PDB file of C-alpha atoms in Angstrom:
ATOM      1  CA  MET A   1    -158.431-103.377 -38.691  1.00 53.00           C
ATOM      2  CA  ALA A   2    -159.146-101.720 -41.995  1.00 57.00           C
ATOM      3  CA  ASP A   3    -162.930-101.549 -41.593  1.00 74.00           C
ATOM      4  CA  GLY A   4    -162.854-100.041 -38.079  1.00 81.00           C
ATOM      5  CA  LYS A   5    -164.310-103.084 -36.338  1.00 87.00           C
ATOM      6  CA  PRO A   6    -162.454-104.510 -33.345  1.00 89.00           C
ATOM      7  CA  ALA A   7    -160.874-107.937 -33.608  1.00 90.00           C
ATOM      8  CA  THR A   8    -163.309-110.743 -32.840  1.00 93.00           C
ATOM      9  CA  TRP A   9    -160.982-112.276 -30.260  1.00 95.00           C
ATOM     10  CA  LYS A  10    -160.992-108.993 -28.313  1.00 94.00           C
ATOM     11  CA  VAL A  11    -164.786-108.887 -28.248  1.00 93.00           C
ATOM     12  CA  VAL A  12    -165.055-112.520 -27.120  1.00 96.00           C
ATOM     13  CA  ILE A  13    -162.359-112.242 -24.432  1.00 97.00           C
ATOM     14  CA  ALA A  14    -163.882-108.987 -23.132  1.00 96.00           C
ATOM     15  CA  ALA A  15    -167.329-110.610 -22.891  1.00 95.00           C
ATOM     16  CA  ILE A  16    -165.959-113.633 -21.023  1.00 97.00           C
ATOM     17  CA  LEU A  17    -163.946-111.511 -18.600  1.00 97.00           C
ATOM     18  CA  ASP A  18    -166.882-109.138 -18.043  1.00 97.00           C
ATOM     19  CA  PHE A  19    -169.175-112.068 -17.277  1.00 97.00           C
ATOM     20  CA  LEU A  20    -166.689-113.570 -14.828  1.00 97.00           C
ATOM     21  CA  LEU A  21    -166.190-110.192 -13.161  1.00 97.00           C
ATOM     22  CA  VAL A  22    -169.870-109.470 -12.620  1.00 97.00           C
ATOM     23  CA  PHE A  23    -170.672-113.081 -11.687  1.00 96.00           C
ATOM     24  CA  PHE A  24    -167.997-113.496  -9.026  1.00 95.00           C
ATOM     25  CA  VAL A  25    -167.988-109.975  -7.592  1.00 96.00           C
ATOM     26  CA  GLY A  26    -171.768-109.585  -7.782  1.00 96.00           C
ATOM     27  CA  GLY A  27    -172.342-113.122  -6.529  1.00 95.00           C
ATOM     28  CA  TYR A  28    -170.037-112.610  -3.571  1.00 95.00           C
ATOM     29  CA  VAL A  29    -171.653-109.290  -2.619  1.00 96.00           C
ATOM     30  CA  ILE A  30    -175.172-110.728  -2.878  1.00 96.00           C
ATOM     31  CA  ALA A  31    -174.106-113.816  -0.906  1.00 95.00           C
ATOM     32  CA  LYS A  32    -172.501-111.635   1.766  1.00 94.00           C
ATOM     33  CA  LEU A  33    -175.722-109.621   2.093  1.00 95.00           C
ATOM     34  CA  THR A  34    -177.992-112.679   2.180  1.00 94.00           C
ATOM     35  CA  GLY A  35    -175.875-115.121   4.195  1.00 91.00           C
ATOM     36  CA  GLY A  36    -174.887-117.341   1.280  1.00 88.00           C
ATOM     37  CA  ILE A  37    -171.140-117.406   1.969  1.00 92.00           C
ATOM     38  CA  THR A  38    -169.703-120.925   2.283  1.00 92.00           C
ATOM     39  CA  GLU A  39    -166.206-122.222   3.011  1.00 93.00           C
ATOM     40  CA  SER A  40    -165.668-122.867  -0.681  1.00 92.00           C
ATOM     41  CA  GLY A  41    -167.077-119.554  -1.928  1.00 89.00           C
ATOM     42  CA  PHE A  42    -170.726-118.686  -2.146  1.00 92.00           C
ATOM     43  CA  GLU A  43    -174.031-120.411  -2.831  1.00 92.00           C
ATOM     44  CA  LEU A  44    -177.130-118.630  -4.055  1.00 93.00           C
ATOM     45  CA  ASN A  45    -180.616-120.141  -4.189  1.00 94.00           C
ATOM     46  CA  GLY A  46    -184.015-118.635  -4.822  1.00 95.00           C
ATOM     47  CA  LEU A  47    -184.328-114.851  -4.809  1.00 96.00           C
ATOM     48  CA  PRO A  48    -180.580-114.145  -4.382  1.00 95.00           C
ATOM     49  CA  ALA A  49    -179.875-116.262  -7.478  1.00 96.00           C
ATOM     50  CA  VAL A  50    -182.518-114.330  -9.422  1.00 97.00           C
ATOM     51  CA  ALA A  51    -180.938-111.087  -8.187  1.00 96.00           C
ATOM     52  CA  LEU A  52    -177.547-112.194  -9.533  1.00 96.00           C
ATOM     53  CA  PHE A  53    -179.103-113.129 -12.879  1.00 97.00           C
ATOM     54  CA  ALA A  54    -180.740-109.684 -13.023  1.00 97.00           C
ATOM     55  CA  LEU A  55    -177.443-108.008 -12.113  1.00 96.00           C
ATOM     56  CA  VAL A  56    -175.629-109.791 -14.948  1.00 96.00           C
ATOM     57  CA  ALA A  57    -178.369-108.772 -17.394  1.00 96.00           C
ATOM     58  CA  VAL A  58    -178.363-105.141 -16.235  1.00 96.00           C
ATOM     59  CA  TYR A  59    -174.560-105.033 -16.458  1.00 95.00           C
ATOM     60  CA  PHE A  60    -174.535-106.004 -20.126  1.00 93.00           C
ATOM     61  CA  ILE A  61    -177.712-104.184 -21.169  1.00 94.00           C
ATOM     62  CA  GLY A  62    -176.759-101.038 -19.261  1.00 93.00           C
ATOM     63  CA  ALA A  63    -173.286-100.960 -20.801  1.00 92.00           C
ATOM     64  CA  LYS A  64    -174.816 -99.437 -23.915  1.00 90.00           C
ATOM     65  CA  TRP A  65    -175.753 -96.287 -21.984  1.00 93.00           C
ATOM     66  CA  VAL A  66    -172.494 -95.862 -20.068  1.00 92.00           C
ATOM     67  CA  GLY A  67    -170.089 -96.345 -22.957  1.00 90.00           C
ATOM     68  CA  GLY A  68    -169.193-100.012 -22.622  1.00 92.00           C
ATOM     69  CA  THR A  69    -168.270-102.565 -20.016  1.00 93.00           C
ATOM     70  CA  VAL A  70    -165.081-102.565 -17.956  1.00 94.00           C
ATOM     71  CA  PHE A  71    -163.178-104.901 -20.270  1.00 95.00           C
ATOM     72  CA  GLN A  72    -164.572-103.354 -23.455  1.00 94.00           C
ATOM     73  CA  ARG A  73    -163.047-100.084 -22.306  1.00 94.00           C
ATOM     74  CA  LEU A  74    -159.767-101.717 -21.284  1.00 94.00           C
ATOM     75  CA  PHE A  75    -159.451-103.421 -24.673  1.00 93.00           C
ATOM     76  CA  GLY A  76    -160.441-100.227 -26.502  1.00 91.00           C
ATOM     77  CA  ILE A  77    -163.492-101.690 -28.230  1.00 91.00           C
ATOM     78  CA  ALA A  78    -166.231 -99.610 -26.589  1.00 79.00           C
TER      79      ALA A  78
END
């Protein structure tokens, strides 16, 4: 792009993929640690669900200090 900004579609796709990554991987790890694994995946209620919400928030907020999220780096927009 002429103005140095990344394409909007790259930013949106990176955000969606980052959310899915942290939700499913983080959710599975938290469920495994707290006994929330089910036959169809995982189920989080109460404190484990709050922990996953906090993990998602920390992932995106903390990305500023580590140079971007996984998919921002892969797409070259961080």
